[in-house]
Amino acid sequence: MRNSRVAYPLTWRVMDMLENVCARIWPASLHRLLPYLMLLPAVVLVGLLVLGLFQIGDASLRVLDTSTFLFSEDYSLENYRQAITSGFFAVVASRSLMGSVIVTVITLLFALPYAYLMVRTQSSGLRKFLLVALFLPFFIGQVVRAYGWLIILGNQGMVNEALGLVGVPPVRLLYNYPAVLFGLIQYMLPFAVLMLAPALTAIPEELESAAGSLGANWVRTFRHIVLPLARPGLVGAGLVVMTLSLTDFAIPAILGGGSQDFIANAIYDQFFRTSNQGLGAALSLMLVAVGSIMVGVVFAVFGAGTLAMTGGRK
Amino acid sequence: MNLSNGARESAAAQAAVSVKNVSMRYDDFYAVRDASFDVPKGKFLTILGPSGSGKTTLLRLIAGFGKPTSGEIFIGGQPVSAVPPHKRVIGMVFQKLALFPHMTAAQNVAFPLKMRRHDARTIADQVERYLELVKLGGFGSRRIHEMSGGQQQRVAIARALVFEPDLLLLDEPLAALDVKLREEMQLEFRRIQKELGVTTINVTHDQREAMVVSDEVIVMNDGLIQQRANPVTAYRTPQNAFVANFIGVTNFLEGPATSVSGNEVAFRCAGHELSGISVGSGPEIKAGMSCSGAIRAEQIRVAAAPEKLADLTFRFTGEIIDAIFEGERMVYEVNVAELGGVSFRVFDHDPIGHTQFLPGERVLVGWNPKDMHVFGNNHSPN
């Protein structure tokens, strides 16, 4: 017995020793706790955010006294009333909501063919090119990218100079609603493609061949086979794009030039410009509520299973 | 099989499918090389071959997934190279079935009717009729993932047939099934094909399936058609060593030919003069040419006493290496030292009536020259 023990390779003995040490520190009876322990960091992180939400909830109920710049001791719904009745916030809110819907629809329209081509192409060169083109913008960052659009689309920018060469007077391409939407779509496209690609990969190519042999041309194959089966990916990508663009700050700020504020910009102004934390907090909570309702509606219409959460039971 | 020229032409005219000199090349690799054959209306043809033999490529070309590099395919007499799959009226059962998971069984079967714009009022009846044909009446509202493997097979067949195509293509749909279910489905394919009389092309690597279901078999290897015959002919008179080896269990003996007279060929193997018949389509065998003699495992007999093999021309002593009892037959592996130590596989189809030999026992093996097929060696027997 002893002899055979000596004959073990060194690495085995080291591993045995480590195992023994581990068993001392973390006895087998505690093994069942391990998964929960591993969950802890995520729970703490989200939990901290919820604590912050309570803080914001508290702040949203206190009114700023503009003469003393102090917050009232007692609670009131004044901030919410102001947020709802003020024409300015109504404009900002509808601009953000409509913007996020438009951005979502156009982004999905653009992302679906891109992801489809990337998944289905036979040429590995083309696939690599599409992937690199997709990831490159991620390395640049949102603010730099928005600044890039300023250079390209500005009054003295490349586009206007090119137009000048053919005798067209400078066009104002920036600081308007379409410019913000354009910037958002360009920013969201990679997210949408990355979420759609796995959903499309999961559709066996044979299904499309089968649809063809059963008499469906490519349009009908796409409508009856690819689209229904890609629904989980479409819903997931749509949700991400919608919530991200609804709450975006940098693109409306830079490409809108202050004239096209989204909700996040309005909240920023309340917190850091007018220092009305109460109103800012009320707006924040309303944004959270609107976002949650949107996600809830999507789940109610398409089912939570569309996010592939019940995939295992299929 | 022995049609005169005129008869052959009229057969081609009424062929459901006619493949003419079709080649398919990928870069410098030929998946299919100069394939030509006709499938008469209502016949069940199986393309049999190992993986990589080009059989699936050929089937997909007929279905319209890809265009041949050269040659032309005719369906119902019309060239179809320029016709996309959805405009060819071909039912196809795919290897992985390719049922639509987001639809019920009935919706799957109704899909081709909807795509082909059949009258909406007749679709439900037609779907039910075909579900009954495949013995799935009443299962229409089941989802695909709620059905067993065999039921899914049946849905796939119903879907491929419901629009009454001129041609049914089967791309190894039975490969993934367990043996029992596979054999059941083979008979089912045969029954449905006979009932509807639809021309069918089946692709498989399973020689048993090819024998069971087909009117005719095409054996393929390396992109080339090796032989086309009915199952019995293909088994009895293989055209070359590949077919002899691929269909059935065959033993090979090699050596130079010593004399040829008519279709009788004598050759020398390990100092012994052996003979057999030459039936192949390969090059004519001349004296001195290297050749292979092929003999089926069930054509060799094994016995302990020489008088039991008195009716056999060739007899050699050997030693049992392995003896496997398979129930309906005994499989022996016999080492024949007299023939240079070749190993023979020998079947004894009466394991209860005959003595069973054990490994290590010395035995005699014997056969008749009429059972040995001799092929000239330019196709290597592998």
GROMACS .gro file of N, CA and C in nm, chain B residues 106-222:
model
  351
  420ALA      N    1  -5.060   1.897  -3.803
  420ALA     CA    2  -5.150   1.931  -3.913
  420ALA      C    3  -5.102   2.056  -3.986
  421GLN      N    4  -5.052   2.154  -3.911
  421GLN     CA    5  -5.002   2.276  -3.976
  421GLN      C    6  -4.881   2.247  -4.063
  422ASN      N    7  -4.796   2.154  -4.015
  422ASN     CA    8  -4.682   2.113  -4.095
  422ASN      C    9  -4.729   2.051  -4.226
  423VAL      N   10  -4.828   1.963  -4.216
  423VAL     CA   11  -4.876   1.895  -4.337
  423VAL      C   12  -4.950   1.992  -4.429
  424ALA      N   13  -5.015   2.092  -4.367
  424ALA     CA   14  -5.090   2.189  -4.448
  424ALA      C   15  -4.998   2.289  -4.517
  425PHE      N   16  -4.876   2.304  -4.465
  425PHE     CA   17  -4.784   2.408  -4.516
  425PHE      C   18  -4.766   2.404  -4.668
  426PRO      N   19  -4.730   2.287  -4.726
  426PRO     CA   20  -4.710   2.287  -4.871
  426PRO      C   21  -4.837   2.322  -4.948
  427LEU      N   22  -4.954   2.284  -4.893
  427LEU     CA   23  -5.079   2.315  -4.962
  427LEU      C   24  -5.102   2.466  -4.962
  428LYS      N   25  -5.074   2.529  -4.847
  428LYS     CA   26  -5.091   2.675  -4.839
  428LYS      C   27  -4.992   2.744  -4.932
  429MET      N   28  -4.865   2.698  -4.930
  429MET     CA   29  -4.764   2.761  -5.013
  429MET      C   30  -4.798   2.745  -5.161
  430ARG      N   31  -4.862   2.633  -5.194
  430ARG     CA   32  -4.897   2.609  -5.334
  430ARG      C   33  -5.037   2.657  -5.366
  431ARG      N   34  -5.093   2.740  -5.275
  431ARG     CA   35  -5.221   2.808  -5.295
  431ARG      C   36  -5.333   2.712  -5.334
  432HIS      N   37  -5.344   2.603  -5.260
  432HIS     CA   38  -5.461   2.517  -5.279
  432HIS      C   39  -5.583   2.587  -5.220
  433ASP      N   40  -5.699   2.545  -5.265
  433ASP     CA   41  -5.824   2.600  -5.214
  433ASP      C   42  -5.832   2.576  -5.063
  434ALA      N   43  -5.846   2.685  -4.988
  434ALA     CA   44  -5.842   2.677  -4.842
  434ALA      C   45  -5.945   2.580  -4.786
  435ARG      N   46  -6.061   2.564  -4.858
  435ARG     CA   47  -6.167   2.479  -4.804
  435ARG      C   48  -6.132   2.331  -4.811
  436THR      N   49  -6.043   2.296  -4.907
  436THR     CA   50  -6.012   2.154  -4.923
  436THR      C   51  -5.890   2.113  -4.839
  437ILE      N   52  -5.815   2.212  -4.787
  437ILE     CA   53  -5.687   2.180  -4.722
  437ILE      C   54  -5.707   2.087  -4.603
  438ALA      N   55  -5.803   2.121  -4.515
  438ALA     CA   56  -5.820   2.043  -4.393
  438ALA      C   57  -5.848   1.896  -4.424
  439ASP      N   58  -5.935   1.871  -4.525
  439ASP     CA   59  -5.967   1.733  -4.563
  439ASP      C   60  -5.845   1.659  -4.614
  440GLN      N   61  -5.773   1.728  -4.704
  440GLN     CA   62  -5.655   1.668  -4.763
  440GLN      C   63  -5.552   1.632  -4.655
  441VAL      N   64  -5.533   1.725  -4.559
  441VAL     CA   65  -5.436   1.702  -4.451
  441VAL      C   66  -5.479   1.579  -4.370
  442GLU      N   67  -5.607   1.571  -4.337
  442GLU     CA   68  -5.655   1.460  -4.256
  442GLU      C   69  -5.638   1.328  -4.332
  443ARG      N   70  -5.664   1.331  -4.464
  443ARG     CA   71  -5.651   1.211  -4.545
  443ARG      C   72  -5.506   1.158  -4.540
  444TYR      N   73  -5.412   1.251  -4.552
  444TYR     CA   74  -5.271   1.207  -4.555
  444TYR      C   75  -5.221   1.168  -4.416
  445LEU      N   76  -5.275   1.235  -4.312
  445LEU     CA   77  -5.238   1.191  -4.177
  445LEU      C   78  -5.288   1.050  -4.153
  446GLU      N   79  -5.407   1.018  -4.209
  446GLU     CA   80  -5.458   0.882  -4.196
  446GLU      C   81  -5.374   0.783  -4.275
  447LEU      N   82  -5.328   0.827  -4.394
  447LEU     CA   83  -5.244   0.740  -4.477
  447LEU      C   84  -5.120   0.695  -4.399
  448VAL      N   85  -5.063   0.788  -4.319
  448VAL     CA   86  -4.943   0.750  -4.242
  448VAL      C   87  -4.981   0.705  -4.102
  449LYS      N   88  -5.110   0.671  -4.083
  449LYS     CA   89  -5.160   0.618  -3.956
  449LYS      C   90  -5.145   0.716  -3.841
  450LEU      N   91  -5.170   0.845  -3.870
  450LEU     CA   92  -5.165   0.946  -3.764
  450LEU      C   93  -5.298   1.020  -3.754
  451GLY      N   94  -5.406   0.953  -3.799
  451GLY     CA   95  -5.537   1.017  -3.790
  451GLY      C   96  -5.566   1.059  -3.647
  452GLY      N   97  -5.608   1.183  -3.628
  452GLY     CA   98  -5.641   1.233  -3.495
  452GLY      C   99  -5.524   1.292  -3.419
  453PHE      N  100  -5.403   1.283  -3.478
  453PHE     CA  101  -5.287   1.339  -3.409
  453PHE      C  102  -5.253   1.480  -3.457
  454GLY      N  103  -5.340   1.532  -3.547
  454GLY     CA  104  -5.308   1.659  -3.614
  454GLY      C  105  -5.277   1.775  -3.522
  455SER      N  106  -5.343   1.780  -3.405
  455SER     CA  107  -5.325   1.897  -3.320
  455SER      C  108  -5.202   1.885  -3.230
  456ARG      N  109  -5.131   1.771  -3.239
  456ARG     CA  110  -5.009   1.757  -3.158
  456ARG      C  111  -4.900   1.851  -3.207
  457ARG      N  112  -4.823   1.901  -3.110
  457ARG     CA  113  -4.703   1.976  -3.149
  457ARG      C  114  -4.593   1.876  -3.184
  458ILE      N  115  -4.499   1.920  -3.265
  458ILE     CA  116  -4.395   1.829  -3.313
  458ILE      C  117  -4.315   1.770  -3.197
  459HIS      N  118  -4.280   1.854  -3.097
  459HIS     CA  119  -4.196   1.804  -2.989
  459HIS      C  120  -4.274   1.714  -2.892
  460GLU      N  121  -4.407   1.704  -2.912
  460GLU     CA  122  -4.485   1.613  -2.829
  460GLU      C  123  -4.496   1.475  -2.891
  461MET      N  124  -4.431   1.455  -3.006
  461MET     CA  125  -4.446   1.328  -3.078
  461MET      C  126  -4.318   1.245  -3.068
  462SER      N  127  -4.334   1.114  -3.083
  462SER     CA  128  -4.218   1.025  -3.078
  462SER      C  129  -4.143   1.031  -3.211
  463GLY      N  130  -4.023   0.973  -3.213
  463GLY     CA  131  -3.942   0.975  -3.334
  463GLY      C  132  -4.016   0.915  -3.454
  464GLY      N  133  -4.085   0.802  -3.430
  464GLY     CA  134  -4.156   0.737  -3.539
  464GLY      C  135  -4.272   0.821  -3.589
  465GLN      N  136  -4.342   0.887  -3.496
  465GLN     CA  137  -4.454   0.972  -3.537
  465GLN      C  138  -4.404   1.092  -3.616
  466GLN      N  139  -4.289   1.147  -3.573
  466GLN     CA  140  -4.233   1.260  -3.648
  466GLN      C  141  -4.198   1.219  -3.790
  467GLN      N  142  -4.142   1.098  -3.804
  467GLN     CA  143  -4.113   1.044  -3.937
  467GLN      C  144  -4.238   1.046  -4.023
  468ARG      N  145  -4.348   1.000  -3.962
  468ARG     CA  146  -4.473   0.989  -4.038
  468ARG      C  147  -4.525   1.126  -4.079
  469VAL      N  148  -4.511   1.225  -3.987
  469VAL     CA  149  -4.554   1.360  -4.024
  469VAL      C  150  -4.471   1.409  -4.144
  470ALA      N  151  -4.340   1.382  -4.138
  470ALA     CA  152  -4.252   1.428  -4.246
  470ALA      C  153  -4.293   1.364  -4.379
  471ILE      N  154  -4.332   1.235  -4.374
  471ILE     CA  155  -4.374   1.168  -4.498
  471ILE      C  156  -4.503   1.229  -4.549
  472ALA      N  157  -4.599   1.250  -4.457
  472ALA     CA  158  -4.727   1.307  -4.498
  472ALA      C  159  -4.705   1.445  -4.559
  473ARG      N  160  -4.615   1.525  -4.498
  473ARG     CA  161  -4.591   1.660  -4.548
  473ARG      C  162  -4.530   1.656  -4.689
  474ALA      N  163  -4.444   1.555  -4.712
  474ALA     CA  164  -4.378   1.548  -4.843
  474ALA      C  165  -4.473   1.496  -4.951
  475LEU      N  166  -4.582   1.431  -4.911
  475LEU     CA  167  -4.669   1.367  -5.011
  475LEU      C  168  -4.801   1.439  -5.030
  476VAL      N  169  -4.837   1.527  -4.935
  476VAL     CA  170  -4.974   1.578  -4.931
  476VAL      C  171  -5.010   1.658  -5.056
  477PHE      N  172  -4.911   1.721  -5.120
  477PHE     CA  173  -4.943   1.800  -5.239
  477PHE      C  174  -4.930   1.717  -5.366
  478GLU      N  175  -4.928   1.585  -5.349
  478GLU     CA  176  -4.927   1.489  -5.460
  478GLU      C  177  -4.818   1.519  -5.562
  479PRO      N  178  -4.691   1.516  -5.514
  479PRO     CA  179  -4.580   1.549  -5.603
  479PRO      C  180  -4.557   1.436  -5.703
  480ASP      N  181  -4.486   1.472  -5.813
  480ASP     CA  182  -4.453   1.371  -5.914
  480ASP      C  183  -4.342   1.281  -5.865
  481LEU      N  184  -4.268   1.331  -5.764
  481LEU     CA  185  -4.145   1.263  -5.726
  481LEU      C  186  -4.126   1.279  -5.575
  482LEU      N  187  -4.083   1.171  -5.511
  482LEU     CA  188  -4.054   1.176  -5.368
  482LEU      C  189  -3.906   1.147  -5.348
  483LEU      N  190  -3.837   1.235  -5.274
  483LEU     CA  191  -3.695   1.214  -5.246
  483LEU      C  192  -3.676   1.187  -5.098
  484LEU      N  193  -3.600   1.084  -5.065
  484LEU     CA  194  -3.576   1.049  -4.925
  484LEU      C  195  -3.426   1.061  -4.899
  485ASP      N  196  -3.388   1.156  -4.812
  485ASP     CA  197  -3.246   1.179  -4.785
  485ASP      C  198  -3.207   1.112  -4.653
  486GLU      N  199  -3.191   0.983  -4.653
  486GLU     CA  200  -3.154   0.906  -4.535
  486GLU      C  201  -3.237   0.940  -4.412
  487PRO      N  202  -3.368   0.951  -4.425
  487PRO     CA  203  -3.446   0.994  -4.308
  487PRO      C  204  -3.447   0.890  -4.197
  488LEU      N  205  -3.409   0.767  -4.227
  488LEU     CA  206  -3.419   0.662  -4.126
  488LEU      C  207  -3.288   0.640  -4.050
  489ALA      N  208  -3.184   0.713  -4.092
  489ALA     CA  209  -3.050   0.687  -4.037
  489ALA      C  210  -3.046   0.701  -3.885
  490ALA      N  211  -3.127   0.794  -3.830
  490ALA     CA  212  -3.114   0.823  -3.687
  490ALA      C  213  -3.200   0.732  -3.600
  491LEU      N  214  -3.282   0.645  -3.664
  491LEU     CA  215  -3.374   0.565  -3.584
  491LEU      C  216  -3.307   0.437  -3.531
  492ASP      N  217  -3.361   0.381  -3.424
  492ASP     CA  218  -3.308   0.254  -3.377
  492ASP      C  219  -3.355   0.142  -3.471
  493VAL      N  220  -3.288   0.027  -3.462
  493VAL     CA  221  -3.303  -0.078  -3.564
  493VAL      C  222  -3.449  -0.120  -3.583
  494LYS      N  223  -3.520  -0.147  -3.475
  494LYS     CA  224  -3.659  -0.195  -3.482
  494LYS      C  225  -3.746  -0.096  -3.558
  495LEU      N  226  -3.736   0.032  -3.514
  495LEU     CA  227  -3.819   0.136  -3.573
  495LEU      C  228  -3.780   0.157  -3.719
  496ARG      N  229  -3.649   0.145  -3.746
  496ARG     CA  230  -3.602   0.166  -3.883
  496ARG      C  231  -3.663   0.060  -3.974
  497GLU      N  232  -3.663  -0.065  -3.928
  497GLU     CA  233  -3.716  -0.172  -4.012
  497GLU      C  234  -3.865  -0.155  -4.032
  498GLU      N  235  -3.934  -0.107  -3.926
  498GLU     CA  236  -4.077  -0.083  -3.937
  498GLU      C  237  -4.104   0.027  -4.040
  499MET      N  238  -4.023   0.135  -4.033
  499MET     CA  239  -4.044   0.247  -4.124
  499MET      C  240  -4.007   0.210  -4.268
  500GLN      N  241  -3.909   0.121  -4.286
  500GLN     CA  242  -3.874   0.076  -4.421
  500GLN      C  243  -3.995   0.012  -4.488
  501LEU      N  244  -4.062  -0.075  -4.414
  501LEU     CA  245  -4.180  -0.141  -4.469
  501LEU      C  246  -4.291  -0.040  -4.494
  502GLU      N  247  -4.298   0.059  -4.405
  502GLU     CA  248  -4.399   0.164  -4.416
  502GLU      C  249  -4.376   0.246  -4.543
  503PHE      N  250  -4.249   0.283  -4.570
  503PHE     CA  251  -4.216   0.355  -4.693
  503PHE      C  252  -4.261   0.276  -4.815
  504ARG      N  253  -4.232   0.144  -4.810
  504ARG     CA  254  -4.267   0.056  -4.922
  504ARG      C  255  -4.417   0.053  -4.943
  505ARG      N  256  -4.489   0.038  -4.830
  505ARG     CA  257  -4.635   0.030  -4.840
  505ARG      C  258  -4.692   0.158  -4.902
  506ILE      N  259  -4.649   0.274  -4.847
  506ILE     CA  260  -4.704   0.402  -4.894
  506ILE      C  261  -4.668   0.425  -5.040
  507GLN      N  262  -4.542   0.390  -5.074
  507GLN     CA  263  -4.498   0.411  -5.212
  507GLN      C  264  -4.581   0.328  -5.308
  508LYS      N  265  -4.608   0.202  -5.270
  508LYS     CA  266  -4.689   0.115  -5.356
  508LYS      C  267  -4.831   0.168  -5.365
  509GLU      N  268  -4.884   0.214  -5.251
  509GLU     CA  269  -5.023   0.259  -5.246
  509GLU      C  270  -5.044   0.380  -5.336
  510LEU      N  271  -4.949   0.475  -5.331
  510LEU     CA  272  -4.965   0.597  -5.409
  510LEU      C  273  -4.902   0.586  -5.547
  511GLY      N  274  -4.810   0.490  -5.564
  511GLY     CA  275  -4.743   0.475  -5.692
  511GLY      C  276  -4.654   0.592  -5.728
  512VAL      N  277  -4.606   0.667  -5.628
  512VAL     CA  278  -4.523   0.784  -5.656
  512VAL      C  279  -4.378   0.739  -5.681
  513THR      N  280  -4.318   0.796  -5.785
  513THR     CA  281  -4.178   0.767  -5.815
  513THR      C  282  -4.092   0.814  -5.697
  514THR      N  283  -4.003   0.727  -5.651
  514THR     CA  284  -3.928   0.761  -5.530
  514THR      C  285  -3.779   0.738  -5.551
  515ILE      N  286  -3.700   0.834  -5.504
  515ILE     CA  287  -3.555   0.814  -5.502
  515ILE      C  288  -3.510   0.824  -5.356
  516ASN      N  289  -3.447   0.719  -5.311
  516ASN     CA  290  -3.406   0.709  -5.171
  516ASN      C  291  -3.254   0.707  -5.168
  517VAL      N  292  -3.197   0.769  -5.065
  517VAL     CA  293  -3.051   0.770  -5.051
  517VAL      C  294  -3.017   0.705  -4.919
  518THR      N  295  -2.923   0.611  -4.919
  518THR     CA  296  -2.889   0.547  -4.792
  518THR      C  297  -2.750   0.484  -4.799
  519HIS      N  298  -2.691   0.461  -4.683
  519HIS     CA  299  -2.566   0.386  -4.677
  519HIS      C  300  -2.594   0.245  -4.623
  520ASP      N  301  -2.724   0.217  -4.599
  520ASP     CA  302  -2.763   0.093  -4.534
  520ASP      C  303  -2.804  -0.008  -4.643
  521GLN      N  304  -2.718  -0.107  -4.671
  521GLN     CA  305  -2.745  -0.198  -4.782
  521GLN      C  306  -2.871  -0.279  -4.757
  522ARG      N  307  -2.900  -0.306  -4.630
  522ARG     CA  308  -3.020  -0.382  -4.598
  522ARG      C  309  -3.144  -0.305  -4.639
  523GLU      N  310  -3.143  -0.174  -4.601
  523GLU     CA  311  -3.257  -0.089  -4.638
  523GLU      C  312  -3.273  -0.086  -4.789
  524ALA      N  313  -3.160  -0.072  -4.861
  524ALA     CA  314  -3.166  -0.066  -5.007
  524ALA      C  315  -3.231  -0.192  -5.063
  525MET      N  316  -3.194  -0.308  -5.005
  525MET     CA  317  -3.250  -0.436  -5.051
  525MET      C  318  -3.400  -0.441  -5.022
  526VAL      N  319  -3.437  -0.399  -4.902
  526VAL     CA  320  -3.576  -0.417  -4.856
  526VAL      C  321  -3.672  -0.329  -4.934
  527VAL      N  322  -3.637  -0.201  -4.955
  527VAL     CA  323  -3.738  -0.108  -5.006
  527VAL      C  324  -3.739  -0.093  -5.157
  528SER      N  325  -3.629  -0.127  -5.226
  528SER     CA  326  -3.616  -0.075  -5.362
  528SER      C  327  -3.658  -0.171  -5.471
  529ASP      N  328  -3.705  -0.112  -5.584
  529ASP     CA  329  -3.718  -0.187  -5.708
  529ASP      C  330  -3.581  -0.197  -5.774
  530GLU      N  331  -3.507  -0.086  -5.762
  530GLU     CA  332  -3.376  -0.085  -5.824
  530GLU      C  333  -3.276  -0.013  -5.735
  531VAL      N  334  -3.149  -0.051  -5.749
  531VAL     CA  335  -3.044   0.005  -5.665
  531VAL      C  336  -2.935   0.062  -5.755
  532ILE      N  337  -2.887   0.182  -5.718
  532ILE     CA  338  -2.768   0.236  -5.782
  532ILE      C  339  -2.660   0.241  -5.674
  533VAL      N  340  -2.547   0.176  -5.700
  533VAL     CA  341  -2.438   0.179  -5.602
  533VAL      C  342  -2.339   0.286  -5.645
  534MET      N  343  -2.305   0.377  -5.552
  534MET     CA  344  -2.212   0.485  -5.585
  534MET      C  345  -2.089   0.478  -5.498
  535ASN      N  346  -1.976   0.519  -5.555
  535ASN     CA  347  -1.854   0.536  -5.475
  535ASN      C  348  -1.769   0.643  -5.540
  536ASP      N  349  -1.709   0.731  -5.459
  536ASP     CA  350  -1.621   0.836  -5.510
  536ASP      C  351  -1.686   0.917  -5.622
   0.00000   0.00000   0.00000
